[in-house]
Each structure stands twice: as structure tokens, then as C-alpha cells.
Coordinates of C-alpha atoms and ligand atoms in Angstrom, one line a residue:
M19 CA 4.6 -22.2 -0.2
Q20 CA 1.4 -24.2 0.9
V21 CA -1.8 -24.3 -1.1
I22 CA -4.8 -25.1 0.9
T23 CA -8.2 -25.6 -0.2
K24 CA -10.1 -26.7 2.9
V25 CA -10.8 -24.4 5.8
A26 CA -10.2 -27.0 8.5
E27 CA -6.5 -27.3 7.0
L28 CA -6.2 -23.4 6.8
R29 CA -7.0 -22.9 10.5
R30 CA -4.6 -25.9 11.6
A31 CA -1.8 -24.2 9.4
L32 CA -2.5 -20.9 10.7
A33 CA -3.0 -21.9 14.3
D34 CA 0.8 -23.1 14.2
V35 CA 1.6 -19.4 12.7
R36 CA -0.3 -17.9 15.7
K37 CA 1.2 -20.1 18.3
A38 CA 4.7 -18.9 17.0
D39 CA 3.3 -15.4 17.6
K40 CA 3.8 -14.3 14.1
R41 CA 1.8 -11.5 12.5
I42 CA -0.5 -12.6 9.5
G43 CA -1.3 -10.2 6.7
F44 CA -4.2 -11.2 4.3
V45 CA -4.7 -10.3 0.7
P46 CA -8.1 -11.5 -0.4
T47 CA -8.4 -11.8 -4.4
M48 CA -10.5 -13.3 -7.3
G49 CA -7.5 -14.4 -8.8
Y50 CA -6.1 -13.7 -12.3
L51 CA -3.4 -11.8 -10.5
H52 CA -1.7 -8.6 -11.8
E53 CA 0.9 -6.2 -10.5
G54 CA -2.0 -4.4 -8.3
H55 CA -2.4 -7.8 -6.2
L56 CA 1.5 -8.1 -6.2
S57 CA 1.7 -4.8 -4.4
L58 CA -0.9 -5.7 -1.9
I59 CA 1.2 -9.0 -1.3
S60 CA 4.5 -6.7 -1.2
A61 CA 2.8 -4.3 1.7
S62 CA 1.6 -7.6 3.5
R63 CA 5.0 -8.9 3.3
G64 CA 6.6 -5.5 4.4
H65 CA 4.3 -5.4 7.6
C66 CA 3.7 -9.1 8.4
D67 CA 5.6 -12.4 8.9
V68 CA 3.2 -14.5 6.9
T69 CA 1.2 -13.5 4.1
V70 CA -2.0 -15.7 3.1
V71 CA -3.4 -14.9 -0.2
S72 CA -7.1 -16.1 -1.1
I73 CA -7.9 -17.0 -4.5
F74 CA -11.9 -17.4 -4.8
V75 CA -14.2 -16.0 -7.5
N76 CA -16.9 -15.2 -5.4
P77 CA -20.5 -15.8 -6.9
T78 CA -22.4 -13.9 -4.3
Q79 CA -21.0 -10.5 -5.4
F80 CA -22.0 -11.0 -9.0
G81 CA -25.5 -9.9 -10.5
P82 CA -27.3 -12.3 -12.6
S83 CA -26.2 -10.5 -16.1
E84 CA -22.7 -9.9 -15.2
D85 CA -19.4 -11.5 -16.0
L86 CA -19.2 -14.7 -13.2
S87 CA -18.9 -17.3 -15.7
R88 CA -16.4 -15.6 -17.9
Y89 CA -14.2 -14.0 -15.2
P90 CA -10.6 -14.6 -16.1
R91 CA -9.1 -17.8 -14.3
D92 CA -5.7 -19.0 -14.3
F93 CA -4.7 -20.8 -11.2
A94 CA -1.4 -22.2 -12.2
R95 CA -0.3 -18.7 -13.4
D96 CA -1.5 -17.2 -9.9
E97 CA 0.2 -20.0 -7.9
A98 CA 3.4 -19.4 -9.8
L99 CA 3.4 -15.6 -9.0
C100 CA 2.5 -16.0 -5.3
R101 CA 5.4 -18.4 -4.9
S102 CA 7.8 -15.9 -6.4
A103 CA 6.1 -12.9 -4.7
G104 CA 6.9 -14.8 -1.4
V105 CA 3.5 -15.8 -0.2
S106 CA 3.5 -18.2 2.6
I107 CA -0.1 -19.9 2.1
V108 CA -2.5 -19.9 -0.8
F109 CA -6.2 -20.6 0.2
A110 CA -8.0 -21.6 -3.0
P111 CA -11.3 -23.0 -1.8
S112 CA -14.2 -24.2 -3.9
A113 CA -17.6 -22.6 -3.8
E114 CA -19.3 -25.5 -1.9
E115 CA -16.4 -24.9 1.0
I116 CA -17.5 -21.2 1.2
Y117 CA -21.2 -21.4 0.6
P118 CA -22.2 -25.1 1.8
A119 CA -25.5 -26.4 1.4
Q120 CA -28.4 -24.5 3.3
F121 CA -25.9 -21.4 3.7
E122 CA -28.5 -18.4 4.3
T123 CA -26.6 -15.8 6.5
F124 CA -25.2 -12.6 4.6
I125 CA -23.8 -9.2 5.9
E126 CA -26.1 -6.4 4.8
P127 CA -23.8 -3.1 4.5
G128 CA -25.5 0.2 5.0
E129 CA -25.4 3.5 3.6
L130 CA -21.7 3.3 2.2
A131 CA -22.9 0.6 -0.4
K132 CA -25.8 2.5 -1.6
P133 CA -24.2 5.2 -3.9
L134 CA -21.8 4.7 -6.7
C135 CA -21.3 0.9 -7.9
G136 CA -24.2 0.3 -5.2
G137 CA -26.7 2.2 -7.3
F138 CA -25.8 -0.2 -10.6
R139 CA -24.8 -3.5 -9.0
P140 CA -27.5 -4.4 -6.4
G141 CA -26.4 -6.6 -3.8
H142 CA -22.6 -6.6 -5.0
F143 CA -21.5 -5.3 -1.6
R144 CA -23.6 -7.5 0.4
G145 CA -21.7 -10.4 -1.5
V146 CA -18.3 -8.6 -1.0
A147 CA -19.0 -7.9 2.7
T148 CA -20.2 -11.5 3.3
V149 CA -17.3 -13.2 1.6
V150 CA -14.6 -11.0 3.2
C151 CA -16.4 -11.4 6.6
K152 CA -16.2 -15.3 6.1
L153 CA -12.5 -15.1 4.8
F154 CA -11.7 -12.7 7.8
S155 CA -13.2 -15.5 10.2
M156 CA -11.3 -18.3 8.7
V157 CA -7.8 -16.6 8.2
Q158 CA -8.2 -14.4 11.2
P159 CA -5.3 -12.0 9.9
D160 CA -3.6 -9.0 12.0
A161 CA -4.0 -7.1 8.7
A162 CA -5.8 -7.2 5.2
Y163 CA -4.6 -5.5 2.2
F164 CA -7.0 -4.1 -0.5
G165 CA -6.5 -1.8 -3.3
Q166 CA -7.7 1.7 -3.7
K167 CA -9.1 1.4 -7.0
D168 CA -12.2 -0.6 -5.4
F169 CA -12.7 2.8 -3.2
Q170 CA -16.2 2.1 -2.3
Q171 CA -15.3 -1.8 -1.5
C172 CA -12.4 -0.3 0.9
A173 CA -15.1 2.0 2.6
V174 CA -17.8 -0.8 3.2
I175 CA -15.1 -3.4 4.5
R176 CA -13.5 -0.9 6.9
R177 CA -17.3 0.2 8.1
M178 CA -17.7 -3.4 8.4
T179 CA -14.8 -4.2 10.6
V180 CA -15.8 -1.5 13.0
D181 CA -19.3 -1.9 13.1
L182 CA -18.9 -5.8 13.8
D183 CA -15.9 -5.6 16.1
I184 CA -13.7 -7.3 14.2
P185 CA -10.0 -6.8 15.3
I186 CA -8.3 -6.5 11.9
E187 CA -6.2 -3.6 10.3
I188 CA -7.5 -2.8 7.0
V189 CA -4.9 -1.2 4.8
T190 CA -5.8 0.6 1.6
V191 CA -2.7 0.4 -1.0
P192 CA -2.6 3.0 -4.0
T193 CA -4.0 1.7 -7.3
V194 CA -1.3 0.4 -9.7
R195 CA -1.4 1.7 -13.3
E196 CA -0.2 0.7 -16.5
P197 CA 2.5 3.0 -17.5
D198 CA 0.1 4.8 -19.8
G199 CA -2.2 5.4 -16.7
L200 CA -4.7 2.4 -17.0
A201 CA -5.6 1.1 -13.4
M202 CA -4.6 -2.3 -13.3
S203 CA -7.6 -4.8 -13.4
S204 CA -8.3 -8.3 -14.1
R205 CA -11.0 -7.2 -16.4
N206 CA -8.4 -5.2 -18.7
R207 CA -8.0 -8.5 -20.6
Y208 CA -11.3 -8.3 -22.1
L209 CA -10.4 -5.3 -24.1
S210 CA -9.6 -5.2 -27.7
P211 CA -6.6 -3.0 -28.7
E212 CA -9.0 -0.3 -30.0
E213 CA -10.9 -0.6 -26.8
R214 CA -7.8 -0.6 -24.7
G215 CA -6.6 2.6 -26.2
R216 CA -10.1 4.3 -25.6
S217 CA -10.1 3.2 -22.0
L218 CA -7.5 5.7 -21.3
A219 CA -9.9 8.3 -21.6
I220 CA -10.8 7.4 -17.5
S221 CA -7.6 7.8 -16.3
R222 CA -7.0 10.9 -18.1
G223 CA -10.2 12.5 -17.1
L224 CA -9.6 11.9 -13.6
F225 CA -6.0 13.1 -13.7
A226 CA -7.1 16.2 -15.9
A227 CA -9.4 16.9 -13.0
A228 CA -7.0 16.2 -9.9
K229 CA -4.4 18.5 -12.0
K230 CA -6.9 21.6 -12.0
F231 CA -7.8 20.6 -8.2
A232 CA -4.0 20.8 -7.7
S233 CA -3.9 24.1 -9.1
G234 CA -6.5 25.7 -6.7
E235 CA -10.1 24.7 -8.5
R236 CA -12.4 23.8 -5.6
E237 CA -15.9 23.7 -7.5
A238 CA -17.1 20.2 -7.8
S239 CA -19.0 21.0 -11.0
M240 CA -16.0 22.5 -12.7
L241 CA -13.9 19.2 -11.9
I242 CA -16.5 17.0 -13.0
A243 CA -17.1 18.8 -16.3
L244 CA -13.3 18.7 -17.1
A245 CA -13.2 14.9 -16.4
R246 CA -16.6 14.6 -18.3
K247 CA -14.7 15.9 -21.7
H248 CA -12.3 13.1 -21.7
L249 CA -14.8 10.5 -21.0
E250 CA -16.7 11.1 -24.2
K251 CA -14.5 8.4 -25.4
V252 CA -16.1 5.7 -23.5
D253 CA -19.2 3.9 -24.6
R254 CA -21.5 4.4 -21.6
L255 CA -20.7 6.5 -18.6
Q256 CA -22.3 4.9 -15.7
Y257 CA -21.2 7.5 -13.0
L258 CA -18.8 10.1 -12.6
E259 CA -19.1 11.5 -8.9
L260 CA -17.2 13.9 -6.9
V261 CA -18.0 12.3 -3.3
D262 CA -16.9 13.0 0.2
A263 CA -14.0 10.2 0.8
E264 CA -15.7 9.1 4.2
T265 CA -19.4 9.2 3.5
L266 CA -19.0 8.7 -0.3
R267 CA -22.3 11.4 -0.2
S268 CA -21.8 14.3 -2.9
A269 CA -19.3 16.7 -1.7
E270 CA -20.1 20.2 -1.3
S271 CA -18.7 23.1 -3.1
P272 CA -15.9 24.5 -2.3
L273 CA -14.2 21.2 -1.7
R274 CA -12.9 20.5 1.6
S275 CA -10.6 17.4 1.9
P276 CA -10.7 14.7 1.8
A277 CA -13.0 13.8 -1.3
V278 CA -12.7 11.5 -4.5
I279 CA -13.5 11.6 -8.0
C280 CA -15.2 8.0 -8.9
V281 CA -15.8 6.7 -12.4
A282 CA -17.6 3.5 -13.8
A283 CA -17.9 3.2 -17.5
Y284 CA -18.2 0.7 -20.2
V285 CA -15.6 0.5 -22.9
G286 CA -17.2 -2.0 -25.4
S287 CA -18.8 -4.7 -23.2
T288 CA -16.1 -4.1 -20.4
R289 CA -16.8 -2.3 -17.1
L290 CA -14.2 -0.5 -15.7
I291 CA -13.9 1.8 -12.4
D292 CA -11.3 4.0 -11.3
N293 CA -11.0 6.7 -9.1
V294 CA -8.5 9.6 -7.6
V295 CA -8.4 11.1 -4.0
L296 CA -8.4 14.9 -3.6
T297 CA -6.6 16.0 -0.5
I298 CA -5.8 19.7 0.3
S299 CA -2.5 20.0 2.1
R300 CA -2.1 21.9 5.1
T301 CA 0.8 24.1 4.5
R302 CA 1.3 27.8 5.6
Ligands
LIG5 O1 -11.5 -7.0 -4.7 C1 -11.8 -8.4 -5.0 O2 -11.0 -8.8 -5.9 C2 -13.1 -8.9 -4.5 O3 -14.3 -8.2 -4.2 C3 -12.7 -9.4 -3.1 C4 -12.2 -8.5 -1.9 C5 -11.5 -10.5 -3.1 C6 -13.9 -10.3 -2.3 O4 -14.4 -11.1 -3.2

């Protein structure tokens, strides 16, 4: 496994891979890797000859009052995990390598970036889209892998690749959960044991709504009310919405597939997000 910090070196290493006609898979991360990231790496390894993982805590996607400075970092642990997961290249650039002095060009996502997290984290998806576009241009992979937990991020990135004619397959990989249901996230480490217990309200609310949906309930308000009951345990519910999975606009009742219930909530001072996708099977 190569660990590369400079764009020029990355381009050289990947030129050889491309010459050998190998398929390149890319997993962008902000490090502090967990099982969710490992499932993205595994998906990439299943479909590609070479897997590149980037580790970069992207400052432009954090708001001024967000957790950029305390975002968990452990490069030695990340490196070891990547090595044992069969990653070919870890790209770990400095902030100056990605955003040199005088950097001033950003990607401005459209309507998909406005609801849900977009309403509470102004500029977040602008920062995500910009860094992902830059990383795409540096790595030029055949496919890139993102977790479904960040459903809106996946939608914004997919739209960006279509709108900007970026020839990269975007693969969304199902959310990996702890055995008790909590969605894996680097931010889970902020939770005290008591908060960790209460954070289960999020997945429990989502699962209860998904179960009701599976039993035939198609009224969005009923499903939301059910999820909301569980969510009383969180400290602050930022949003709980049932949206069309393509447009991310409020889904109309009776629901028609695909739709997704999305949550953002604070448990203590930790902001957690999660979602479940609701699909109607076309049997009979
Ligand atoms: O999902 C993340 O970890 C980040 O938003 C990403 C895609 C690596 C961009 O910084």
C-alpha cells in the first residue's frame, strides 16, 4: 500500500495503473475509519482492481460553529485499517495541497442541497461538492463509493457528476449499523455512555416507521408521528422528514416509492443523522 500526500505523486502512481488498464475504485473519507468505511472499501475491492482511499478532513464543509477542530483524527490507525482492508493507495493531502493560497473556485449545488441538512448547515454541500469534485479530478476513478447514511450527500454528488459530465459511476453502499441499530459514524465517539443509549431512539424511530410502512401504511403523517414518538429521547430534533428519494422534496401521501425518512438530531452536543429508504415492491 502506498501512502501519498501530494497530488503530483498521486497522478504519477495512477497513470501507471491506468496504463495497465486497471479499474480504479475511490473511497473519499475524512478518516477515523469505522466498519461503514470498510464496507465501502470492500465494495470497491469487489468491483475494481485498485482501490484509492482519501483521508482529508475538509474544512470547507464545516460551518464556523461546527466541530472541525475537534473532528476525530487517528492517521496511524486509519493507515493500518486500510492496509489490512487491501487498499492500494491512501491519499492523505494537507489542507494547503487541496486549497492552495488564492483558491477561490467552488461548486454550487442546486435544489438538492437546500432541504434537510442544507437548511441547517449553510454552505456544507458547497464544501462537499467542491472537495469531491477536486478529488475526482485528482484520482479520476472509474467508480466512487459513498455510504447511504449520508443520503443527501449521495444525491448531491450524483447530480453533480451528471450535471458536470463527470464520467464516474457513483455507488451508494447500505448503511452499516452497530448490532443495536445505531448507524456507524465517526462522530459516535463523542457520545457518553448515557448519550449512546439514548441515541438509539433515532434508529428505533426509523425502524418503527419502516415496519409500519412494510405493513401497508402509506400516510406520511402517520409514519412521521410514529418515528417522532421514539425521538422524544433525543435532546434536540433538528428535522424528521419523509421526502421523495429522487427530489428530496416532501413526499406526497399516499406514498409512492421511492421515499426516504431522514433524521438529524442532537444527543448531548453530538449531531447525528440517519435515514431509511421506503420502497414498494412490485409483486402481484
Ligand atoms: O462523507 C464524508 O466523509 C465527506 O463528506 C466526504 C465525502 C469525504 C467529503 O469530504
